[in-house]
């Protein structure tokens, strides 16, 4: 999978530490991200990302236009990065721990009932680590799913998808290192100069791009990373490791007693792998049929992203409660959610594109990304003439909705 999210297989040995923060407020603040070398909100600019006659929030009645239950497949357990979805869940939701999903009324901003329900399904281990694309193909009840741009390119030949809105502007994925051991390292490319070993998930497609672009050497790479912090801490800062800007800097500083200090990092995005990490996509065969639904639904998603960014507490409470009731190895606290929210805003992981609109796609950014991604996924035979408009659309975007 292109946008690998198996970051939390280490959560079991860390569970007790995080669970403690879930039951009370931590006295430490998540400040590790202040050591990042990545420029905040450094999205590729210059491309057209405006909509073409998208919907608006004037009419939010989805009854008879969308399915009675809008089913959305996520790529992982509930977390702050999914906050836009949980922001749309009305009061008194149902949490199904056996199926690991949340159901409730789908609410438009301002507490308006849309007349339909929403069902948010957990990904990752809950679906046997299958891709979201595979779930979209297998289950006709799923309308939308988180399909990262690189995953869409990788699977386009077999299961073409089209994304309709992007709640996250920038991919949170990072490579991190110890600033005390490597004070002169500012970027991933600097790690090559010192021949620092980089541990990552073997399936991380971005790393092939990093090698192709000359930023890292194949000899540096260790694909045995399983999500555990054990090797990184045991090495005492000698190696680098993949992670997420919205999680690992906080957990390593505040929850992993063997480390308990800041890390530095660079976003994969800032190193040139500018995939959209979690856009909501539909299979191409369902796209035309559901256009009337998307025209009304997409602006609701956009405004929910804005509302969540400004006031995340209610959605975060549902996220934390769902994780607790699922009783799996993944654990999540309100403190970690707050850190994630603060970091996403600080780094522009959630934000407007190069214009004043949230949730839309940048044509230039995607055109350049496709050129980088096609060689990486050559074995999957994506179309050589693949265009950005094959993968995404701004047709339903309300260009007036954005973060101020």
XYZ file of C-alpha atoms in Angstrom:
404
model
C 0.000 0.000 0.000
C 1.373 3.375 -0.972
C 0.292 5.303 2.099
C 1.276 2.745 4.705
C -0.373 3.316 8.065
C 0.700 0.260 10.026
C 2.447 2.650 12.371
C 0.796 1.417 15.532
C 1.808 -2.212 15.801
C 3.962 -0.999 18.670
C 0.880 0.209 20.536
C 0.530 -2.941 22.625
C 3.716 -2.471 24.661
C 2.895 1.218 24.918
C -0.736 0.704 25.864
C -0.372 1.187 29.602
C 1.517 4.435 29.177
C -1.009 5.920 26.782
C -3.964 4.585 28.715
C -2.786 6.618 31.673
C -3.136 9.811 29.657
C -6.560 8.722 28.437
C -7.803 8.760 32.029
C -6.345 12.123 32.940
C -4.557 15.196 31.697
C -0.830 14.964 31.110
C 1.332 17.674 32.587
C 3.632 17.561 29.579
C 2.852 19.332 26.355
C 3.604 17.946 22.930
C 6.406 20.296 21.956
C 8.593 17.922 19.986
C 7.329 19.205 16.665
C 9.067 22.519 17.304
C 12.284 20.782 16.305
C 11.006 19.885 12.857
C 13.045 20.848 9.848
C 9.987 20.912 7.634
C 8.575 24.220 6.524
C 5.018 24.677 7.705
C 2.312 24.405 5.088
C 4.761 24.018 2.239
C 2.252 22.674 -0.237
C 3.261 22.847 -3.892
C 1.624 25.944 -5.296
C 0.763 27.459 -8.580
C -1.790 24.974 -9.884
C -5.460 25.519 -10.487
C -7.538 24.026 -7.718
C -10.873 25.751 -8.099
C -14.120 23.894 -8.456
C -16.334 23.903 -11.512
C -19.841 24.602 -10.378
C -19.678 22.696 -7.106
C -22.411 22.467 -4.522
C -23.144 24.710 -1.559
C -24.555 24.509 1.955
C -27.840 26.118 0.966
C -29.571 22.734 0.796
C -28.225 19.975 3.043
C -31.091 17.518 2.646
C -29.449 14.308 1.425
C -32.545 12.122 1.702
C -33.254 10.417 -1.603
C -30.066 11.818 -3.108
C -27.434 9.910 -1.135
C -27.734 6.372 0.243
C -29.797 6.163 3.427
C -26.513 5.387 5.181
C -23.354 6.982 3.817
C -20.699 4.356 4.541
C -17.091 5.562 4.658
C -14.104 3.233 4.953
C -11.087 4.685 6.749
C -7.508 3.446 6.619
C -6.923 3.041 10.354
C -8.412 3.167 13.835
C -10.184 6.391 14.900
C -7.738 9.265 15.338
C -7.622 13.034 15.062
C -6.613 12.823 11.391
C -10.137 11.451 10.821
C -11.741 14.279 12.784
C -13.661 15.672 9.809
C -15.692 12.459 9.564
C -16.483 12.238 13.275
C -17.444 15.917 13.225
C -20.373 14.913 11.006
C -21.748 12.314 13.448
C -24.817 13.501 15.356
C -25.637 13.108 19.031
C -26.178 9.635 20.521
C -24.143 7.646 17.987
C -23.892 3.859 18.077
C -20.459 2.310 18.559
C -20.272 -1.266 17.314
C -17.198 -2.722 18.995
C -17.481 -6.104 17.280
C -17.404 -4.572 13.788
C -15.328 -1.554 14.828
C -17.559 1.101 13.364
C -19.471 4.198 14.424
C -22.984 4.970 13.199
C -25.146 8.022 13.685
C -27.124 10.732 12.002
C -25.126 12.566 9.361
C -25.236 16.163 10.483
C -24.425 19.217 8.410
C -22.683 22.206 10.005
C -24.878 24.134 12.368
C -26.473 20.961 13.670
C -28.678 20.459 10.612
C -30.002 16.946 10.073
C -29.295 15.797 6.518
C -31.956 13.084 6.646
C -29.455 10.231 6.233
C -27.032 8.369 8.477
C -23.271 8.030 8.432
C -21.233 4.906 9.166
C -17.483 5.223 9.724
C -15.609 1.942 9.402
C -12.203 1.216 10.883
C -9.389 0.166 8.565
C -5.964 -1.361 9.125
C -6.118 -4.473 11.335
C -9.935 -4.355 11.382
C -9.932 -5.314 7.689
C -6.879 -7.553 7.824
C -4.611 -4.754 6.564
C -6.332 -4.843 3.187
C -6.242 -1.645 1.196
C -9.177 0.712 1.213
C -9.309 0.269 -2.565
C -9.905 -3.451 -2.138
C -12.729 -2.758 0.307
C -14.373 -0.339 -2.111
C -14.296 -3.037 -4.758
C -15.539 -5.856 -2.539
C -18.333 -4.172 -0.603
C -21.031 -2.357 -2.621
C -22.355 -0.744 0.570
C -19.243 1.434 0.915
C -19.712 4.753 -0.862
C -16.404 6.478 -0.086
C -13.037 5.560 1.349
C -9.696 7.103 2.201
C -7.635 6.455 -0.941
C -4.263 8.203 -0.953
C -3.135 9.488 -4.342
C -0.234 7.045 -4.500
C -2.543 4.158 -3.609
C -4.925 5.296 -6.350
C -2.108 5.298 -8.926
C -0.818 1.932 -7.740
C -4.231 0.290 -8.110
C -5.615 2.283 -11.031
C -5.328 -0.493 -13.600
C -7.382 -2.966 -11.544
C -9.646 -0.678 -9.489
C -9.760 2.901 -10.774
C -11.008 5.410 -8.214
C -11.783 9.106 -8.194
C -11.368 11.341 -5.145
C -13.969 14.072 -4.567
C -12.596 15.958 -1.540
C -9.373 16.032 0.512
C -9.837 16.758 4.248
C -6.033 16.584 4.713
C -3.902 18.935 2.629
C -0.504 17.426 3.490
C 0.556 13.883 4.345
C 1.601 13.632 8.042
C 4.238 10.963 7.312
C 7.804 11.782 8.352
C 11.330 10.479 8.766
C 12.565 11.369 12.260
C 15.946 11.394 13.972
C 17.650 12.446 17.196
C 18.654 16.134 17.104
C 21.201 15.600 19.876
C 23.039 12.901 17.914
C 22.722 14.708 14.564
C 22.513 18.452 15.279
C 23.570 19.318 11.721
C 20.882 17.186 10.049
C 18.039 19.336 8.757
C 16.554 17.148 6.017
C 16.233 13.487 5.065
C 18.883 14.065 2.409
C 21.313 15.165 5.144
C 21.033 11.695 6.667
C 22.682 10.278 3.548
C 25.769 12.445 4.096
C 26.253 10.756 7.459
C 25.195 7.324 6.175
C 22.468 7.035 8.811
C 20.349 3.875 8.693
C 16.652 4.614 8.075
C 14.081 2.090 9.305
C 10.755 2.051 7.462
C 7.950 -0.273 6.441
C 9.158 -2.282 3.453
C 5.935 -1.452 1.584
C 6.472 2.314 1.794
C 6.394 3.390 -1.868
C 7.761 6.828 -1.042
C 11.142 5.312 -0.201
C 11.677 4.099 -3.750
C 11.101 7.680 -4.854
C 13.603 8.887 -2.246
C 16.205 6.520 -3.701
C 15.338 7.452 -7.302
C 15.665 11.144 -6.493
C 19.063 10.659 -4.859
C 18.020 11.773 -1.380
C 18.862 8.417 0.204
C 20.981 5.424 -0.750
C 19.619 1.910 -0.949
C 22.389 0.809 1.412
C 20.954 3.071 4.138
C 17.567 1.434 4.175
C 16.274 -1.076 6.682
C 12.793 -2.265 5.722
C 12.268 -4.276 8.911
C 10.449 -1.522 10.815
C 7.342 -2.991 12.482
C 6.156 0.067 14.349
C 7.918 -0.803 17.600
C 10.030 1.904 19.288
C 12.389 -0.733 20.707
C 15.136 -0.565 18.068
C 15.122 3.229 17.818
C 15.438 3.645 21.588
C 17.990 0.839 21.933
C 20.189 2.486 19.292
C 20.267 5.655 21.380
C 19.712 7.991 18.465
C 22.068 6.413 15.947
C 19.335 5.540 13.441
C 16.423 7.339 11.796
C 12.886 6.015 11.510
C 9.572 6.682 9.821
C 6.586 8.047 11.730
C 3.774 10.612 11.640
C 4.216 14.259 12.572
C 0.845 14.182 14.290
C 1.744 11.301 16.622
C 5.330 10.060 17.085
C 6.973 13.312 18.248
C 4.450 13.481 21.085
C 4.527 9.811 22.033
C 8.303 9.542 21.963
C 8.768 12.610 24.143
C 5.886 12.090 26.543
C 4.972 8.408 26.620
C 8.064 6.334 25.842
C 10.128 6.486 29.011
C 13.147 4.905 27.270
C 13.346 8.033 25.069
C 11.497 10.919 26.768
C 12.988 13.715 24.665
C 12.295 15.537 21.395
C 12.894 14.215 17.906
C 13.540 16.170 14.731
C 11.944 15.256 11.441
C 11.123 16.173 7.874
C 7.782 15.573 6.235
C 7.853 13.179 3.300
C 5.785 15.848 1.557
C 8.613 18.369 1.886
C 11.019 15.809 0.434
C 8.920 15.755 -2.745
C 6.447 12.868 -2.280
C 3.387 15.123 -2.362
C 0.581 12.568 -2.271
C -2.787 13.546 -0.826
C -2.886 11.251 2.187
C -6.583 10.748 2.866
C -8.924 12.059 0.176
C -12.396 10.575 0.032
C -12.667 8.529 -3.146
C -15.265 6.433 -4.951
C -14.779 3.670 -7.492
C -15.108 4.953 -11.031
C -18.096 2.713 -11.747
C -20.056 4.420 -8.942
C -18.964 7.955 -9.720
C -21.581 9.065 -12.273
C -24.474 7.505 -10.374
C -23.582 9.347 -7.166
C -22.783 12.781 -8.585
C -26.031 14.315 -7.239
C -25.069 13.023 -3.795
C -21.527 14.370 -3.981
C -22.756 17.802 -5.063
C -24.511 18.168 -1.714
C -22.222 16.047 0.456
C -18.817 17.475 -0.479
C -19.496 21.022 0.810
C -20.712 19.462 4.074
C -17.394 17.603 4.346
C -15.484 20.811 3.579
C -17.268 22.810 6.258
C -16.937 19.957 8.728
C -13.173 20.064 8.174
C -13.216 23.776 8.996
C -15.444 23.305 12.041
C -13.369 20.417 13.365
C -10.163 22.393 13.000
C -11.651 25.269 14.988
C -13.482 23.222 17.628
C -12.406 19.571 17.774
C -13.375 18.605 21.329
C -16.721 16.920 20.620
C -15.426 14.849 17.715
C -12.288 13.952 19.659
C -14.386 12.727 22.580
C -16.175 10.355 20.191
C -12.854 9.227 18.697
C -11.396 8.439 22.133
C -14.600 6.705 23.274
C -14.751 4.555 20.142
C -11.134 3.456 20.559
C -11.756 2.583 24.203
C -14.819 0.499 23.348
C -13.034 -1.318 20.528
C -10.593 -2.717 23.137
C -7.901 -3.494 20.594
C -4.157 -2.859 20.777
C -4.677 0.676 19.415
C -5.117 3.185 22.215
C -5.750 6.911 21.925
C -5.964 9.711 24.467
C -7.468 13.167 24.465
C -3.978 14.598 25.036
C -2.634 12.883 21.930
C -5.653 14.085 19.948
C -4.976 17.651 21.075
C -1.336 17.372 20.079
C -2.360 16.007 16.694
C -4.838 18.850 16.137
C -2.304 21.508 17.123
C 0.366 19.950 14.896
C -1.944 19.558 11.904
C -2.767 23.254 12.068
C 0.808 24.347 12.761
C 2.256 22.422 9.814
C -0.674 22.999 7.469
C -1.506 19.292 7.343
C -5.083 20.510 7.513
C -5.550 23.714 5.598
C -6.425 25.475 2.398
C -4.712 24.664 -0.860
C -2.749 27.356 -2.707
C -5.983 29.358 -2.768
C -8.525 30.072 -0.016
C -10.418 26.789 -0.396
C -10.219 23.705 1.794
C -10.594 20.198 0.433
C -9.808 20.826 -3.224
C -7.018 19.416 -5.368
C -4.088 21.256 -6.927
C -3.697 20.384 -10.602
C -0.023 21.332 -10.807
C 0.880 19.460 -7.632
C -0.842 16.308 -8.871
C 0.575 16.545 -12.375
C 4.080 16.736 -10.959
C 3.380 13.956 -8.480
C 2.105 11.581 -11.154
C 5.394 11.994 -13.044
C 7.275 10.943 -9.904
C 4.907 8.109 -9.021
C 4.602 6.336 -12.379
C 8.179 4.935 -12.275
C 7.668 3.832 -8.672
C 4.585 1.808 -9.596
C 5.785 0.587 -12.983
C 5.297 -3.044 -11.948
C 1.567 -2.373 -11.493
C 1.315 -0.965 -15.033
C -0.629 2.238 -14.399
C -1.573 4.057 -17.635
C 1.416 5.958 -18.999
C -0.879 8.848 -19.916
C -2.569 9.033 -16.506
C -3.793 12.562 -15.755
C -4.660 14.298 -12.515
C -8.289 14.506 -13.620
C -8.390 10.705 -13.897
C -7.719 10.468 -10.168
C -9.568 13.421 -8.626
C -12.188 16.043 -9.327
C -12.986 19.522 -8.003
C -16.437 19.390 -9.584
C -18.298 19.369 -6.263
C -16.075 21.747 -4.317
C -17.568 24.929 -2.848
C -14.743 27.389 -3.388
C -16.124 29.761 -0.726
C -15.376 27.291 2.095
C -11.939 27.529 3.656
C -9.971 28.174 6.816
C -9.625 31.864 7.549
